[in-house]
Short mmCIF file of C-alpha atoms and ligand atoms in Angstrom, two decimals:
data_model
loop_
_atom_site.label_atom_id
_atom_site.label_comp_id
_atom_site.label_asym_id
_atom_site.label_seq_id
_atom_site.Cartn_x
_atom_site.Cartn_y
_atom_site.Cartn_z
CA UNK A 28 45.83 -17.90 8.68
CA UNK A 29 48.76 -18.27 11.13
CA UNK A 30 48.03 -18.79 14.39
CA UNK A 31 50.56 -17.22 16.79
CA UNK A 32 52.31 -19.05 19.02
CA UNK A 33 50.72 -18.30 22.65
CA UNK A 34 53.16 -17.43 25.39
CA UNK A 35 51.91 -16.91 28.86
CA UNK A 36 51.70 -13.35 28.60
CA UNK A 37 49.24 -13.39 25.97
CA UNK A 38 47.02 -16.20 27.41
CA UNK A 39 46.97 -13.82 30.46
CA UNK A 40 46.15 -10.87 28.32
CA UNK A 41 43.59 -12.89 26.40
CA UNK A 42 42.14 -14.14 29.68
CA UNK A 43 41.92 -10.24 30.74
CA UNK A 44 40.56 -8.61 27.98
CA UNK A 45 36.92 -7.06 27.94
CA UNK A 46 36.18 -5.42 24.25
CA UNK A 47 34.33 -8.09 22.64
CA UNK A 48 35.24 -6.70 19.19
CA UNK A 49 38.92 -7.68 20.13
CA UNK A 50 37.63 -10.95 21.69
CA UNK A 51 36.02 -12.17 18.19
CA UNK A 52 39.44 -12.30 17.20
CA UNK A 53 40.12 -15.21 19.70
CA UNK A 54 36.90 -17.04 19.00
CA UNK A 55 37.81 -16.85 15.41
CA UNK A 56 41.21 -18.37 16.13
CA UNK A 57 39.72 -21.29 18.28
CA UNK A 58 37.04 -22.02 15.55
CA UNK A 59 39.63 -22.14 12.94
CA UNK A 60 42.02 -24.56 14.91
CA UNK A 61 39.37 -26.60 15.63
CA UNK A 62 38.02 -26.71 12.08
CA UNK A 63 41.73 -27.54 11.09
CA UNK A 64 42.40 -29.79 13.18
CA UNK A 65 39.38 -31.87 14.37
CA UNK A 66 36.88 -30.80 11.75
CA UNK A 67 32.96 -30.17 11.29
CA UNK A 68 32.57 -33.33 13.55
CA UNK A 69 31.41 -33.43 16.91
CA UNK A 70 31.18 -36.36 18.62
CA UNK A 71 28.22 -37.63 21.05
CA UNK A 72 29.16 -39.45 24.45
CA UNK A 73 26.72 -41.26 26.33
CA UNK A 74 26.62 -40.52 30.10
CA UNK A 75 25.71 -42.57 32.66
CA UNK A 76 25.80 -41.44 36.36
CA UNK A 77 26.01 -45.04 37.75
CA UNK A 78 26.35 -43.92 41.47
CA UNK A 79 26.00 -41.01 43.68
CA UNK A 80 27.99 -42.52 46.51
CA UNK A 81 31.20 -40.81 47.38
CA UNK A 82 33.43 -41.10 50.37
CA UNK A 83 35.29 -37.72 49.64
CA UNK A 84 34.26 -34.76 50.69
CA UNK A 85 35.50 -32.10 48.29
CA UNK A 86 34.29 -29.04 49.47
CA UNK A 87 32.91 -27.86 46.16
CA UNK A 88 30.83 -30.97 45.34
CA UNK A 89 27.31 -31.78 46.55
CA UNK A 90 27.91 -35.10 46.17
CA UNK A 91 29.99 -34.74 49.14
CA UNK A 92 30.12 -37.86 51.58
CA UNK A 93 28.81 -35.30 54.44
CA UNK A 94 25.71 -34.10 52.71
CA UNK A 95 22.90 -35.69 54.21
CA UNK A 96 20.68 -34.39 51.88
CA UNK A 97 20.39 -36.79 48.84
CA UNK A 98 19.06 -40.36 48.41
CA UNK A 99 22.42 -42.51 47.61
CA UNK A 100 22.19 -45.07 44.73
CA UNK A 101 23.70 -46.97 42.93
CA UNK A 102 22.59 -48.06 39.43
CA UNK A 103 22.27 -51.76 39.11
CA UNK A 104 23.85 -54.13 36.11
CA UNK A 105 20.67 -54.46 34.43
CA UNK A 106 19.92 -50.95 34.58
CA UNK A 107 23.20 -50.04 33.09
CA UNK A 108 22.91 -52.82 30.42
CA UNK A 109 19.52 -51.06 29.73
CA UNK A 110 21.78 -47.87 29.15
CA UNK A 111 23.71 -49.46 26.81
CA UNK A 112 20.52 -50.39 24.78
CA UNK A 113 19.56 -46.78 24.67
CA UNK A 114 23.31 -45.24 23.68
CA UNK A 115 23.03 -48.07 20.77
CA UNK A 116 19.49 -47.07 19.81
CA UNK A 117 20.94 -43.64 19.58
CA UNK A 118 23.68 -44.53 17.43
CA UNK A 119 26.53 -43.36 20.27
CA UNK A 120 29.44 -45.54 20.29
CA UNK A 121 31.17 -44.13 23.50
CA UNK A 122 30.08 -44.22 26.88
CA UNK A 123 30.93 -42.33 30.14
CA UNK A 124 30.71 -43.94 33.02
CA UNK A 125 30.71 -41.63 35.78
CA UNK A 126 30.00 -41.42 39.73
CA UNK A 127 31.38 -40.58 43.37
CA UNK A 128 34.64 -42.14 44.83
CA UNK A 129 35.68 -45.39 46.92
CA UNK A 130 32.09 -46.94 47.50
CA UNK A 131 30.29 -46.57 44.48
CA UNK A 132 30.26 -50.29 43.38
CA UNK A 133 31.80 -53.68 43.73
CA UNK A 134 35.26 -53.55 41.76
CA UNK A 135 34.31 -57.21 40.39
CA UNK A 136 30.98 -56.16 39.49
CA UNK A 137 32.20 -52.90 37.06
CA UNK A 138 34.89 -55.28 35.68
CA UNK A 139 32.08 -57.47 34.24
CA UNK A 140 30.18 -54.77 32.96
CA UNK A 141 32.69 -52.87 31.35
CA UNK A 142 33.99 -55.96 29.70
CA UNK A 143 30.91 -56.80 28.24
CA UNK A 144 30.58 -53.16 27.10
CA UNK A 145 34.00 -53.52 25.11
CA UNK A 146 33.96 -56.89 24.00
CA UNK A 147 30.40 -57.83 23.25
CA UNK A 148 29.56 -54.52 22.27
CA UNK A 149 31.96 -52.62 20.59
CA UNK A 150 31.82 -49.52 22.43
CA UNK A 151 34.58 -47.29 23.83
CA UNK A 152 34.82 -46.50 27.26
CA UNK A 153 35.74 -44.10 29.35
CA UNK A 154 35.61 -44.00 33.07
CA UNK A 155 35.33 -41.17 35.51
CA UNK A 156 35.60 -42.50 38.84
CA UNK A 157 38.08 -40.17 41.07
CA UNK A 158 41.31 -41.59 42.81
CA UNK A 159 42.24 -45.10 42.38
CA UNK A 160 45.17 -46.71 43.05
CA UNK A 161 47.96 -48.27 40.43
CA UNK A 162 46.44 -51.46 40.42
CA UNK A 163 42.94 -50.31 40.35
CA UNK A 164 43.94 -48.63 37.43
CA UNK A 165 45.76 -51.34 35.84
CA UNK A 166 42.56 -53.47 36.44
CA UNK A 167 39.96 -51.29 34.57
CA UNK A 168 42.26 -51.15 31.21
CA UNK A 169 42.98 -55.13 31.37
CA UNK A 170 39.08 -54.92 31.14
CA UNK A 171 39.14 -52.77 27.98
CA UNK A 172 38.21 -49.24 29.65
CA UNK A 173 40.28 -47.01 26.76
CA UNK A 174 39.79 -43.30 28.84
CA UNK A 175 40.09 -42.15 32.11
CA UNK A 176 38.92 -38.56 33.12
CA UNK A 177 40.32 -37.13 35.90
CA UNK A 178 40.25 -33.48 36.17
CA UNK A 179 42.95 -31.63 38.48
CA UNK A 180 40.64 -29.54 39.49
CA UNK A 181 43.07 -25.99 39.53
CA UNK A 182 46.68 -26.14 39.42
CA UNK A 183 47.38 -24.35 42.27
CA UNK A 184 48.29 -26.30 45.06
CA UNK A 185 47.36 -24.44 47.88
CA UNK A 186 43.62 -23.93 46.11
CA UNK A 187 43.44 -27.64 45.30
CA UNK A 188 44.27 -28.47 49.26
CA UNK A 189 41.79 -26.06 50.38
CA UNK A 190 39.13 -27.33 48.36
CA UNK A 191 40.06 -31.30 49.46
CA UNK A 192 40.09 -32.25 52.30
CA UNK A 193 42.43 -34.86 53.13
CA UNK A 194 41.26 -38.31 53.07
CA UNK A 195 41.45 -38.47 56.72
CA UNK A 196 38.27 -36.20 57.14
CA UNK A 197 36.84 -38.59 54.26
CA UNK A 198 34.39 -41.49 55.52
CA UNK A 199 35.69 -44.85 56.44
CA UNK A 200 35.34 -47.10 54.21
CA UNK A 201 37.36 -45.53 51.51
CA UNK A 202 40.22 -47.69 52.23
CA UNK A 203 40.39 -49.23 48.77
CA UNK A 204 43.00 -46.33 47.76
CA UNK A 205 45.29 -46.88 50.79
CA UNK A 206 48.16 -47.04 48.88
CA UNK A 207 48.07 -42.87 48.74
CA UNK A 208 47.52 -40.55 50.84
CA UNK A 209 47.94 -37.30 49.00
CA UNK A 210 45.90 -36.24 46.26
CA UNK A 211 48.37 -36.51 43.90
CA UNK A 212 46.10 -36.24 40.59
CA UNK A 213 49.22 -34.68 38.58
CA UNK A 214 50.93 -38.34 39.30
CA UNK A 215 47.90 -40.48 38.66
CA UNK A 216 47.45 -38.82 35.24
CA UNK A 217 51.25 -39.81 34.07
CA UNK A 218 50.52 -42.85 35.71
CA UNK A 219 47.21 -43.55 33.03
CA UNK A 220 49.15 -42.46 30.30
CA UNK A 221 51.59 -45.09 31.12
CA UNK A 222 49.30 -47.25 31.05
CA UNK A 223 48.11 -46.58 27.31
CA UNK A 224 44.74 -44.77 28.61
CA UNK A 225 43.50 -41.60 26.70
CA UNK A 226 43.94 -39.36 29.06
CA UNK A 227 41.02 -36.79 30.24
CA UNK A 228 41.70 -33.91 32.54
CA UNK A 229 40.20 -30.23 33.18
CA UNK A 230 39.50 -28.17 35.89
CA UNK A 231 36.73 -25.83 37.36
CA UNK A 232 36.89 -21.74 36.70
CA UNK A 233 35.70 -19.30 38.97
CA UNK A 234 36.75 -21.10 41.84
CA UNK A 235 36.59 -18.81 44.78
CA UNK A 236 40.40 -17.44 45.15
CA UNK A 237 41.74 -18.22 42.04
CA UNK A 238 43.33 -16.06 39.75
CA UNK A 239 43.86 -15.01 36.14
CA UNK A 240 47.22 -16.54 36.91
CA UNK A 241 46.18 -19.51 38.43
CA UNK A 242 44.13 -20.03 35.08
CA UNK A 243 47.46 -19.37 33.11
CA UNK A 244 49.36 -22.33 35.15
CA UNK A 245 46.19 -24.45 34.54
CA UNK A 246 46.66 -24.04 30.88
CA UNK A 247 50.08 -24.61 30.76
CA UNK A 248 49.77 -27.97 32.88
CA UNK A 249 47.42 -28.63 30.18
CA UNK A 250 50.51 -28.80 27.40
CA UNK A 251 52.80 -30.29 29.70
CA UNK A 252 50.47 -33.37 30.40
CA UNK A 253 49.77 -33.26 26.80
CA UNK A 254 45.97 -34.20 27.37
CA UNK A 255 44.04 -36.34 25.14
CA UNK A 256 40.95 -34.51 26.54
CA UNK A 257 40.33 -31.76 28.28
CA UNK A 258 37.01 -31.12 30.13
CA UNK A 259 36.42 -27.19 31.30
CA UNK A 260 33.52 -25.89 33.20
CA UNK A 261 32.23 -23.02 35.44
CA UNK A 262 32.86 -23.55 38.94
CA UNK A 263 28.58 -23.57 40.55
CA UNK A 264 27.92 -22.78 43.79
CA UNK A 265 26.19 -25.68 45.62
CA UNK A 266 24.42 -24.25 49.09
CA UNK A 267 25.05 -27.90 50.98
CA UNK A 268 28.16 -27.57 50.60
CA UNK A 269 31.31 -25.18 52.33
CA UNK A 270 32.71 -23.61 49.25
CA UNK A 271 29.40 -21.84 48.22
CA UNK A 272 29.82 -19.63 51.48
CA UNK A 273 33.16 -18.37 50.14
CA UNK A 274 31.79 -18.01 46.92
CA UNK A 275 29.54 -15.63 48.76
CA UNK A 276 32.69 -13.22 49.79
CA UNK A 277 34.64 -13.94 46.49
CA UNK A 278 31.63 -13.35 44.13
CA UNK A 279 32.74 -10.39 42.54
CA UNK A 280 36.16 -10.85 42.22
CA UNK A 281 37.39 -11.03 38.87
CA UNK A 282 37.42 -14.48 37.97
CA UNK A 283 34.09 -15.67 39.77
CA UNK A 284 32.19 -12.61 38.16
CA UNK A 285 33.81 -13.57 35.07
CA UNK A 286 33.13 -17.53 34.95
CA UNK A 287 30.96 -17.87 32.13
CA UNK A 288 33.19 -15.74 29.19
CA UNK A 289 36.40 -16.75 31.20
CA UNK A 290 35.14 -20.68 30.30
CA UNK A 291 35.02 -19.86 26.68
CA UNK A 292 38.38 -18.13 27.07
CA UNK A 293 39.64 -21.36 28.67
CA UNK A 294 38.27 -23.56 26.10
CA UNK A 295 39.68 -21.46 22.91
CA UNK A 296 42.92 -21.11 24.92
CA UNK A 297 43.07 -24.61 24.99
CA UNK A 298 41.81 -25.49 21.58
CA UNK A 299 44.52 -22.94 20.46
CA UNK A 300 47.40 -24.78 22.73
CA UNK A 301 46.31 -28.23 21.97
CA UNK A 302 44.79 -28.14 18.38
CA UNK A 303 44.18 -31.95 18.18
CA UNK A 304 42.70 -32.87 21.95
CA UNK A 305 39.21 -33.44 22.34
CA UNK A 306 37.65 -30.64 24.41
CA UNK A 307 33.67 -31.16 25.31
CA UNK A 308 31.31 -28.34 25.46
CA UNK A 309 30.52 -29.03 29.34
CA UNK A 310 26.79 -29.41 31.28
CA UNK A 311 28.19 -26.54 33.41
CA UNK A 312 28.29 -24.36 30.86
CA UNK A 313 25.06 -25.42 29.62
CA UNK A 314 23.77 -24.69 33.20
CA UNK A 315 25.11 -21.46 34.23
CA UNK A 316 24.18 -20.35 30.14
CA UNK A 317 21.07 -22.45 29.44
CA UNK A 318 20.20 -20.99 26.05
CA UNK A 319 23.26 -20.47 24.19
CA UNK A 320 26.27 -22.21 27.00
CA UNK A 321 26.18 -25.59 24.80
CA UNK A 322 26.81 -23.52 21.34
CA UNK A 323 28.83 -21.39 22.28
CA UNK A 324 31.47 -23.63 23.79
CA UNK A 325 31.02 -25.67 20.25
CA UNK A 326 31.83 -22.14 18.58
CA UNK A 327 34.84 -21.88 20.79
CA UNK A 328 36.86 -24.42 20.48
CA UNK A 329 34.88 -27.51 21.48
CA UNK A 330 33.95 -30.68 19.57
CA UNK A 331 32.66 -32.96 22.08
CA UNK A 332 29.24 -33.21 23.40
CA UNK A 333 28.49 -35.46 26.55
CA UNK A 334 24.20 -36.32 26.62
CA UNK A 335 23.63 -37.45 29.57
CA UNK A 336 21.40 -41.00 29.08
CA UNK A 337 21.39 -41.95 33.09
CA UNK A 338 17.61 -42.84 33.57
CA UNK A 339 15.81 -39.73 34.49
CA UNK A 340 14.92 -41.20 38.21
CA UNK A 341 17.37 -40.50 39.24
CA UNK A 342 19.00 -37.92 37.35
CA UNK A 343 17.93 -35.25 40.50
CA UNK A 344 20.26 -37.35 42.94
CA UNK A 345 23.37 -36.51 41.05
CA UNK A 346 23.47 -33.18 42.28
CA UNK A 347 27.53 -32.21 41.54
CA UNK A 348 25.93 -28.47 41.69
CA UNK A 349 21.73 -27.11 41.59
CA UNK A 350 19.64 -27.68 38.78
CA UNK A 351 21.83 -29.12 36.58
CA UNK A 352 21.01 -29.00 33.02
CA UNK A 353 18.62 -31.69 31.80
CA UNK A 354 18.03 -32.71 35.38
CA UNK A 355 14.28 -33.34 34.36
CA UNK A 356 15.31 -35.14 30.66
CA UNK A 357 15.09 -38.19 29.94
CA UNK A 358 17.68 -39.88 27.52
CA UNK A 359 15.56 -39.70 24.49
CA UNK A 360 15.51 -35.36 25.16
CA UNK A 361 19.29 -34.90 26.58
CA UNK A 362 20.21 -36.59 22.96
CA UNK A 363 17.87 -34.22 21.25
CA UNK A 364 19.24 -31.09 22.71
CA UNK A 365 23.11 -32.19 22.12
CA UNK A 366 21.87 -32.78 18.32
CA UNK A 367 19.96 -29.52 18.29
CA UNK A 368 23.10 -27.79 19.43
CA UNK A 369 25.09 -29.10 16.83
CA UNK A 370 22.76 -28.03 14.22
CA UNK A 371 22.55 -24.31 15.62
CA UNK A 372 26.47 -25.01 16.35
CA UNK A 373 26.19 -25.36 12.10
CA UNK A 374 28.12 -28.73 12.77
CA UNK A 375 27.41 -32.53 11.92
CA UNK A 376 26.89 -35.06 14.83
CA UNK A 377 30.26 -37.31 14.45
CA UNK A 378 30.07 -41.14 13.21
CA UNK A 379 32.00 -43.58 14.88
CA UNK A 380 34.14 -43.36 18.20
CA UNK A 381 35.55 -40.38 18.41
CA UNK A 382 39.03 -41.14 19.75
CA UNK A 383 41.34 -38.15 20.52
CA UNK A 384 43.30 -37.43 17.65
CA UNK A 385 45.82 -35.98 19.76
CA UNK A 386 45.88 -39.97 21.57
CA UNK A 387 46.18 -41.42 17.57
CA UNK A 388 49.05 -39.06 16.76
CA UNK A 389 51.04 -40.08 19.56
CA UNK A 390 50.46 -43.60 18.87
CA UNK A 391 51.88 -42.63 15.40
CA UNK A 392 48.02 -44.23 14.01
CA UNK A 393 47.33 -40.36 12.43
N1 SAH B 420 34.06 -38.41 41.56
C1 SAH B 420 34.66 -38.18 40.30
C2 SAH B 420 33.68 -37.84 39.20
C3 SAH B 420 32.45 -37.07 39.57
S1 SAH B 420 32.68 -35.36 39.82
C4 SAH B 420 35.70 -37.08 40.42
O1 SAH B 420 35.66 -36.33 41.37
O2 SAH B 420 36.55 -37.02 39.53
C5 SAH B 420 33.07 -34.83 38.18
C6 SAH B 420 33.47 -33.38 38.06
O3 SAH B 420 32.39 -32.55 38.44
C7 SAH B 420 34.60 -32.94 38.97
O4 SAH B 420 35.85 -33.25 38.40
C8 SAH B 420 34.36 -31.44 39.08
O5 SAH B 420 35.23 -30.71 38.20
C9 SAH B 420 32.91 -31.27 38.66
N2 SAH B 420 32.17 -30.61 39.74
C10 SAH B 420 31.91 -31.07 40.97
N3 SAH B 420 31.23 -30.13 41.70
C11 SAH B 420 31.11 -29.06 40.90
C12 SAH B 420 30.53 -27.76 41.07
N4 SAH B 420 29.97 -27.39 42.21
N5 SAH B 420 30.56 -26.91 40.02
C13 SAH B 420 31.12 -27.28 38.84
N6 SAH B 420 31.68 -28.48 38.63
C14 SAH B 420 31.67 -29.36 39.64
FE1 SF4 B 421 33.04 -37.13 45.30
FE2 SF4 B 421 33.95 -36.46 42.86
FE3 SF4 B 421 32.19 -34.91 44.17
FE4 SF4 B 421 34.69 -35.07 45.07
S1 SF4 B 421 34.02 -34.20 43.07
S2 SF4 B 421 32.83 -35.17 46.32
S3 SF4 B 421 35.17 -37.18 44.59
S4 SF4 B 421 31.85 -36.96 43.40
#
């Protein structure tokens, strides 16, 4: 089959279109590309919230430094070496480490950990922490972390200013990153692939006020940053925080009404655009879709699957948006549903670490 080359016009049209008979014809594409490309396998990554703390206040987020409303933590070293245990246990050989931004945990303290993770353990490591600066950066590889995720969010500016505050309006405290003070995620991304990271990146659909051509740009920042990863997921409304009233007025615009088949759209776009990246089948989509969002986005174009393996504690205190899927999991079920959704998915669960074969081929390993 030959897959034609997309220009922007078609992703637009693609990204517009409504007969689902047509639309097959796109899911067949993505599932082709992907079976091409990146094979049968999908691989498992162990999640661990590690902190809820966050001294941004992005307006979308309910981890927001301004809402009041959840019990902060922060997960200490032995309970993250217990984590380990259980990815182990679970045969997973790649962990996420994940939480808020600027006051989440000593610098010294994560450097230990992760160190231990990579050298002592074997495991690769990616790190999802928000802004840091050049030197934070440079840090966190020396350690051994191998990925960095930072989604952009949207690629239009205006949207993405709107949406984050500036760090001014942040809490004190986040002074750590004082050598910027824009959000510039587009330079920070260059700026990890400099530095030999694989290189994560995504944004949220159905953002209230974007567009089908805002999606379109996002896309084609995808290819230009040539992502390792890429990490798409339905923009949900959290009530604590400012955006959910303008989701209110923007609900049934086109791309808000849309989110759910314009996230599948998104993720066979991208499978289509960047056959060898990893692209995960997100917890979003297995929110806003609870029976079928997690197979689906494996049917579509996505061979990643992220089980979350944070203890279940305090699993309800990472509230990003409202009942979150496998909020009330443990570790032990979140791994069972990600293998149970591979098996529907008619896939095998991936041996090994997974590393973007997009990353390999441009290291000239593939
Ligand atoms: N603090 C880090 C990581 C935690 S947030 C950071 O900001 O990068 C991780 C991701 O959760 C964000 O990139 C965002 O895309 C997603 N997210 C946050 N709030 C969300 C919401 N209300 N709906 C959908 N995704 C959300
Ligand atoms: Fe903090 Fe990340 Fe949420 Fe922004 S998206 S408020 S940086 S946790």
């Amino acid at each position: 089959m030959k897959i034609p080359e997309l220009t922007p016009r078609m992703m637009r049209d693609w990204l517009l279109e409504e007969d689902s008979a047509r639309l097959e014809q796109l899911w067949y594409m993505a599932n082709f590309v992907r079976e091409r490309k990146v094979g049968q396998d999908v691989f498992l990554r162990g999640l661990i919230e590690f902190s809820n703390r966050c001294a941004r206040n992005c307006t979308y987020c309910g981890l927001r430094a301004a809402n009041g409303d959840i019990a902060r933590y922060s997960l200490s070293e032995r309970d993250m070496i217990g984590c380990v245990g259980v990815a182990l246990e679970l045969g997973i050989g790649t962990l996420v480490m994940q939480s808020g931004e600027g006051v989440a945990l000593e610098t010294e303290q994560l450097l230990r950990f992760f160190r231990f993770v990579r050298h002592e353990k074997k495991m690769a490591l990616t790190l999802s922490v928000g802004e840091l600066s050049d030197v934070e950066f440079l840090a966190f590889r020396e350690a051994g972390v191998n990925r960095y995720l930072l989604r952009f969010e949207t690629s239009n500016k205006a949207l993405y200013n709107h949406i984050h505050p500036a760090k001014k309006n942040c809490v004190e405290g986040n002074q750590k990153n004082g050598n910027h003070t824009d959000s510039d995620r587009i330079r920070m991304l260059r700026k990890l692939r400099e530095l030999n990271f694989e290189v994560g990146s995504g944004v949220m659909v159905g953002i209230p006020g974007q567009t089908v051509d805002d999606l379109v740009n996002d896309l084609l920042l995808f290819r230009e940053l040539d992502l390792d990863m890429v990490g798409i997921g339905p923009y949900m409304p959290h009530p604590e925080t400012p955006l959910a009233l303008e989701f209110e007025d923007h609900k049934s615009s086109y791309v808000c009404s849309n989110r759910e088949l314009l996230t599948y759209k998104m993720i066979a776009l991208t499978r289509i655009i960047l056959p060898d990246a990893n692209i995960p089948s997100t917890t979003a989509l297995a929110t806003l879709n609870r029976e079928h969002g997690r197979v689906l986005g494996l049917q579509r174009g996505a061979n990643i699957l992220m089980p979350n393996i944070t203890p279940q504690e305090y699993r309800s205190e990472y509230s990003i948006y409202p009942e979150k899927a496998g909020t009330s999991m443990g570790p032990d079920d979140s791994y069972a549903a990600a293998v149970s959704a591979i098996a529907q998915a008619g896939r095998t669960v991936g041996a090994g670490k997974g590393d973007s074969l997009r990353y390999l081929a441009r290291k000239g390993n593939h």
